[in-house]
PDB file of C-alpha atoms and ligand atoms in Angstrom:
ATOM      1  CA  MET A 722      25.791 165.464  38.311  1.00 44.00           C
ATOM      2  CA  PRO A 723      24.488 165.746  41.940  1.00 45.00           C
ATOM      3  CA  LYS A 724      24.265 169.331  43.154  1.00 44.00           C
ATOM      4  CA  ASN A 725      23.866 170.927  46.498  1.00 42.00           C
ATOM      5  CA  LYS A 726      21.696 173.997  47.337  1.00 45.00           C
ATOM      6  CA  SER A 727      24.173 176.511  45.887  1.00 43.00           C
ATOM      7  CA  GLY A 728      24.288 174.720  42.562  1.00 45.00           C
ATOM      8  CA  ALA A 729      27.750 173.421  43.237  1.00 51.00           C
ATOM      9  CA  ASN A 730      28.628 169.768  42.420  1.00 58.00           C
ATOM     10  CA  LYS A 731      29.207 167.338  45.240  1.00 65.00           C
ATOM     11  CA  SER A 732      32.932 167.894  44.875  1.00 74.00           C
ATOM     12  CA  GLY A 733      32.457 171.583  45.776  1.00 87.00           C
ATOM     13  CA  ALA A 734      33.206 172.851  42.294  1.00 91.00           C
ATOM     14  CA  PRO A 735      30.637 175.474  41.199  1.00 93.00           C
ATOM     15  CA  ALA A 736      28.194 174.457  38.498  1.00 93.00           C
ATOM     16  CA  ILE A 737      29.271 175.397  34.948  1.00 94.00           C
ATOM     17  CA  ASN A 738      28.010 178.827  34.018  1.00 93.00           C
ATOM     18  CA  ILE A 739      29.564 179.956  30.741  1.00 95.00           C
ATOM     19  CA  GLY A 740      26.313 181.171  29.138  1.00 94.00           C
ATOM     20  CA  ILE A 741      25.538 177.982  27.188  1.00 95.00           C
ATOM     21  CA  GLY A 742      22.623 175.996  28.722  1.00 95.00           C
ATOM     22  CA  SER A 743      23.143 172.426  29.857  1.00 96.00           C
ATOM     23  CA  LYS A 744      20.941 170.974  27.083  1.00 97.00           C
ATOM     24  CA  ASP A 745      22.941 172.769  24.345  1.00 97.00           C
ATOM     25  CA  ARG A 746      26.291 171.799  26.006  1.00 98.00           C
ATOM     26  CA  ALA A 747      25.150 168.103  26.086  1.00 98.00           C
ATOM     27  CA  GLU A 748      24.053 168.183  22.413  1.00 98.00           C
ATOM     28  CA  ILE A 749      27.292 169.856  21.223  1.00 98.00           C
ATOM     29  CA  ALA A 750      29.380 167.517  23.396  1.00 98.00           C
ATOM     30  CA  GLY A 751      27.556 164.551  21.856  1.00 98.00           C
ATOM     31  CA  GLY A 752      28.265 165.840  18.313  1.00 98.00           C
ATOM     32  CA  LEU A 753      31.976 166.456  19.220  1.00 98.00           C
ATOM     33  CA  SER A 754      32.200 162.899  20.630  1.00 98.00           C
ATOM     34  CA  LYS A 755      31.227 161.590  17.201  1.00 98.00           C
ATOM     35  CA  LEU A 756      33.806 163.903  15.612  1.00 98.00           C
ATOM     36  CA  LEU A 757      36.444 162.675  17.995  1.00 98.00           C
ATOM     37  CA  ALA A 758      35.596 159.016  17.178  1.00 98.00           C
ATOM     38  CA  ASP A 759      35.667 159.756  13.444  1.00 98.00           C
ATOM     39  CA  THR A 760      38.993 161.636  13.697  1.00 98.00           C
ATOM     40  CA  TYR A 761      40.667 158.865  15.698  1.00 98.00           C
ATOM     41  CA  THR A 762      39.417 156.169  13.366  1.00 98.00           C
ATOM     42  CA  LEU A 763      40.596 158.089  10.356  1.00 98.00           C
ATOM     43  CA  TYR A 764      43.987 158.682  12.127  1.00 98.00           C
ATOM     44  CA  LEU A 765      44.421 154.980  12.724  1.00 98.00           C
ATOM     45  CA  THR A 766      43.464 154.049   9.179  1.00 98.00           C
ATOM     46  CA  THR A 767      45.894 156.586   7.760  1.00 98.00           C
ATOM     47  CA  HIS A 768      48.734 155.303  10.031  1.00 98.00           C
ATOM     48  CA  ASN A 769      47.825 151.694   8.954  1.00 98.00           C
ATOM     49  CA  PHE A 770      48.197 152.778   5.250  1.00 98.00           C
ATOM     50  CA  HIS A 771      51.537 154.446   6.016  1.00 98.00           C
ATOM     51  CA  TRP A 772      52.752 151.060   7.274  1.00 98.00           C
ATOM     52  CA  ASN A 773      51.166 148.889   4.620  1.00 98.00           C
ATOM     53  CA  VAL A 774      51.263 150.779   1.350  1.00 98.00           C
ATOM     54  CA  THR A 775      53.100 149.034  -1.518  1.00 98.00           C
ATOM     55  CA  GLY A 776      53.845 149.679  -5.200  1.00 97.00           C
ATOM     56  CA  PRO A 777      55.557 152.277  -7.401  1.00 96.00           C
ATOM     57  CA  MET A 778      54.009 155.225  -5.478  1.00 95.00           C
ATOM     58  CA  PHE A 779      55.385 153.895  -2.150  1.00 98.00           C
ATOM     59  CA  ASN A 780      57.600 156.843  -1.290  1.00 97.00           C
ATOM     60  CA  THR A 781      55.072 159.555  -2.197  1.00 97.00           C
ATOM     61  CA  LEU A 782      52.139 157.898  -0.318  1.00 98.00           C
ATOM     62  CA  HIS A 783      54.224 156.665   2.655  1.00 98.00           C
ATOM     63  CA  ASP A 784      55.336 160.275   3.294  1.00 98.00           C
ATOM     64  CA  MET A 785      51.949 161.833   2.469  1.00 98.00           C
ATOM     65  CA  PHE A 786      50.121 159.471   4.846  1.00 98.00           C
ATOM     66  CA  MET A 787      52.640 160.338   7.610  1.00 98.00           C
ATOM     67  CA  GLU A 788      51.838 164.079   7.242  1.00 98.00           C
ATOM     68  CA  GLN A 789      48.171 163.342   7.360  1.00 98.00           C
ATOM     69  CA  TYR A 790      48.101 160.909  10.342  1.00 98.00           C
ATOM     70  CA  THR A 791      50.286 163.373  12.285  1.00 98.00           C
ATOM     71  CA  GLU A 792      47.814 166.183  11.596  1.00 98.00           C
ATOM     72  CA  LEU A 793      44.849 163.937  12.638  1.00 98.00           C
ATOM     73  CA  TRP A 794      46.673 162.797  15.805  1.00 98.00           C
ATOM     74  CA  ASN A 795      47.248 166.412  16.806  1.00 98.00           C
ATOM     75  CA  ALA A 796      43.585 167.161  16.116  1.00 98.00           C
ATOM     76  CA  VAL A 797      42.034 164.687  18.563  1.00 98.00           C
ATOM     77  CA  ASP A 798      43.308 166.549  21.624  1.00 98.00           C
ATOM     78  CA  PRO A 799      41.605 169.958  21.051  1.00 98.00           C
ATOM     79  CA  ILE A 800      38.352 168.117  20.182  1.00 98.00           C
ATOM     80  CA  ALA A 801      38.431 166.097  23.393  1.00 98.00           C
ATOM     81  CA  GLU A 802      39.402 169.133  25.444  1.00 98.00           C
ATOM     82  CA  ARG A 803      36.481 171.102  24.031  1.00 98.00           C
ATOM     83  CA  ILE A 804      34.130 168.343  25.164  1.00 98.00           C
ATOM     84  CA  ARG A 805      35.610 168.679  28.650  1.00 98.00           C
ATOM     85  CA  SER A 806      35.256 172.428  28.602  1.00 98.00           C
ATOM     86  CA  LEU A 807      31.520 171.948  27.914  1.00 98.00           C
ATOM     87  CA  GLY A 808      31.292 169.842  31.140  1.00 97.00           C
ATOM     88  CA  HIS A 809      31.252 166.362  29.604  1.00 98.00           C
ATOM     89  CA  TYR A 810      33.663 163.454  29.622  1.00 98.00           C
ATOM     90  CA  ALA A 811      35.524 162.661  26.384  1.00 98.00           C
ATOM     91  CA  PRO A 812      35.258 159.103  24.993  1.00 98.00           C
ATOM     92  CA  GLY A 813      38.656 157.501  24.846  1.00 98.00           C
ATOM     93  CA  SER A 814      38.322 153.659  24.228  1.00 98.00           C
ATOM     94  CA  TYR A 815      38.169 151.531  21.177  1.00 96.00           C
ATOM     95  CA  ALA A 816      34.737 150.355  22.332  1.00 97.00           C
ATOM     96  CA  ASP A 817      33.446 153.894  22.541  1.00 98.00           C
ATOM     97  CA  PHE A 818      35.065 154.938  19.253  1.00 97.00           C
ATOM     98  CA  GLY A 819      33.595 151.897  17.481  1.00 96.00           C
ATOM     99  CA  ARG A 820      30.139 152.676  18.798  1.00 97.00           C
ATOM    100  CA  LEU A 821      30.321 156.487  18.041  1.00 98.00           C
ATOM    101  CA  ALA A 822      32.227 156.628  14.719  1.00 98.00           C
ATOM    102  CA  THR A 823      30.299 157.145  11.467  1.00 96.00           C
ATOM    103  CA  ILE A 824      33.193 155.797   9.405  1.00 96.00           C
ATOM    104  CA  ALA A 825      34.245 152.138   9.154  1.00 95.00           C
ATOM    105  CA  ASP A 826      37.315 150.706  10.805  1.00 95.00           C
ATOM    106  CA  ALA A 827      40.441 150.226   8.744  1.00 94.00           C
ATOM    107  CA  PRO A 828      40.166 147.214   6.297  1.00 93.00           C
ATOM    108  CA  THR A 829      41.751 143.970   7.596  1.00 93.00           C
ATOM    109  CA  GLU A 830      43.529 143.262   4.314  1.00 95.00           C
ATOM    110  CA  PRO A 831      45.655 146.254   3.117  1.00 95.00           C
ATOM    111  CA  PRO A 832      44.012 147.607  -0.128  1.00 97.00           C
ATOM    112  CA  LYS A 833      46.098 148.418  -3.227  1.00 97.00           C
ATOM    113  CA  ALA A 834      47.731 151.927  -3.132  1.00 97.00           C
ATOM    114  CA  LEU A 835      45.093 153.815  -5.059  1.00 97.00           C
ATOM    115  CA  ASP A 836      42.269 152.042  -3.193  1.00 98.00           C
ATOM    116  CA  MET A 837      43.897 153.290   0.003  1.00 98.00           C
ATOM    117  CA  VAL A 838      43.712 156.767  -1.465  1.00 98.00           C
ATOM    118  CA  ARG A 839      39.935 156.210  -2.256  1.00 98.00           C
ATOM    119  CA  VAL A 840      39.206 155.021   1.281  1.00 98.00           C
ATOM    120  CA  LEU A 841      40.928 158.119   2.668  1.00 98.00           C
ATOM    121  CA  VAL A 842      39.076 160.547   0.322  1.00 98.00           C
ATOM    122  CA  GLU A 843      35.745 159.038   1.528  1.00 98.00           C
ATOM    123  CA  GLY A 844      36.933 159.072   5.129  1.00 98.00           C
ATOM    124  CA  HIS A 845      37.923 162.809   5.008  1.00 98.00           C
ATOM    125  CA  GLU A 846      34.586 163.682   3.376  1.00 98.00           C
ATOM    126  CA  ALA A 847      32.648 161.664   6.013  1.00 98.00           C
ATOM    127  CA  VAL A 848      34.491 163.478   8.871  1.00 98.00           C
ATOM    128  CA  ALA A 849      33.685 166.854   7.162  1.00 98.00           C
ATOM    129  CA  ARG A 850      30.005 165.856   7.094  1.00 98.00           C
ATOM    130  CA  THR A 851      30.143 164.958  10.821  1.00 98.00           C
ATOM    131  CA  ALA A 852      31.750 168.344  11.708  1.00 98.00           C
ATOM    132  CA  ARG A 853      29.271 170.285   9.466  1.00 98.00           C
ATOM    133  CA  GLU A 854      26.247 168.598  11.243  1.00 97.00           C
ATOM    134  CA  ILE A 855      27.394 170.097  14.600  1.00 97.00           C
ATOM    135  CA  PHE A 856      27.861 173.571  13.192  1.00 95.00           C
ATOM    136  CA  PRO A 857      24.133 174.787  13.494  1.00 97.00           C
ATOM    137  CA  LEU A 858      24.053 173.553  17.151  1.00 97.00           C
ATOM    138  CA  ALA A 859      27.252 175.468  18.005  1.00 97.00           C
ATOM    139  CA  ASP A 860      26.064 178.511  16.052  1.00 96.00           C
ATOM    140  CA  GLU A 861      22.623 178.721  17.642  1.00 97.00           C
ATOM    141  CA  ALA A 862      24.012 178.156  21.124  1.00 97.00           C
ATOM    142  CA  GLY A 863      26.555 181.016  20.670  1.00 97.00           C
ATOM    143  CA  ASP A 864      29.396 178.494  21.180  1.00 98.00           C
ATOM    144  CA  GLU A 865      32.141 180.306  19.264  1.00 98.00           C
ATOM    145  CA  PRO A 866      35.098 178.156  20.408  1.00 98.00           C
ATOM    146  CA  THR A 867      33.328 175.036  19.055  1.00 98.00           C
ATOM    147  CA  ALA A 868      32.382 176.826  15.788  1.00 98.00           C
ATOM    148  CA  ASP A 869      36.045 177.951  15.388  1.00 98.00           C
ATOM    149  CA  LEU A 870      37.293 174.393  16.064  1.00 98.00           C
ATOM    150  CA  LEU A 871      34.730 173.042  13.517  1.00 98.00           C
ATOM    151  CA  THR A 872      35.780 175.602  10.916  1.00 98.00           C
ATOM    152  CA  GLN A 873      39.424 174.577  11.295  1.00 98.00           C
ATOM    153  CA  ARG A 874      38.587 170.870  11.008  1.00 98.00           C
ATOM    154  CA  LEU A 875      36.360 171.421   7.941  1.00 98.00           C
ATOM    155  CA  THR A 876      39.172 173.335   6.273  1.00 98.00           C
ATOM    156  CA  VAL A 877      41.695 170.547   6.814  1.00 98.00           C
ATOM    157  CA  HIS A 878      39.319 167.654   5.826  1.00 98.00           C
ATOM    158  CA  GLU A 879      38.051 169.393   2.660  1.00 98.00           C
ATOM    159  CA  GLN A 880      41.614 170.340   1.576  1.00 98.00           C
ATOM    160  CA  THR A 881      42.969 166.859   2.289  1.00 98.00           C
ATOM    161  CA  ALA A 882      40.137 165.256   0.446  1.00 98.00           C
ATOM    162  CA  TRP A 883      40.887 167.508  -2.567  1.00 98.00           C
ATOM    163  CA  MET A 884      44.577 166.598  -2.509  1.00 97.00           C
ATOM    164  CA  LEU A 885      43.853 162.817  -2.238  1.00 98.00           C
ATOM    165  CA  ARG A 886      41.188 163.045  -4.914  1.00 97.00           C
ATOM    166  CA  SER A 887      43.719 164.772  -7.293  1.00 97.00           C
ATOM    167  CA  LEU A 888      45.868 161.620  -7.140  1.00 96.00           C
ATOM    168  CA  LEU A 889      42.833 159.665  -8.649  1.00 96.00           C
ATOM    169  CA  GLU A 890      42.146 162.088 -11.451  1.00 93.00           C
ATOM    170  CA  GLU A 891      43.847 161.936 -14.847  1.00 81.00           C
TER     171      GLU A 891
HETATM  172 FE1  FE2 B 382      56.872 155.701   9.908  1.00 94.55          FE
END
């Protein structure tokens, strides 16, 4: 961003000075952008499965997927706003999410009910790995708000993966 002599941006806003260097802020924001893309993609897949699930477990899975997509939908906002607090723009288009996400888009043909559960177990575990990868960056930079956000996301993704996995175990 262009700066004048006082370190302020062209707009007149002072340069960000929160005690985390610009390189660290950029790296953490980059990691959080991947986490945002993964979370959004998993949100959409879960909502898709809420619409398209069939079979004898319809009621259970339809309701369970609704709880899960609602949680994921609520999670994207704090992740995006943390990226903004670190001085970077949050990605917010399907093109950006497709480029950044580490998980695949929802399947075009709706899978059978238990295959949906399998896709979601793997999705939650993949998002947990994305969140865990950012943790050392946030920790070393003294970025407690990001570390706190990551801890919360890890708790949810690992618990949800366990609950979904339990549906597949005898
Ligand atoms: Fe619905």
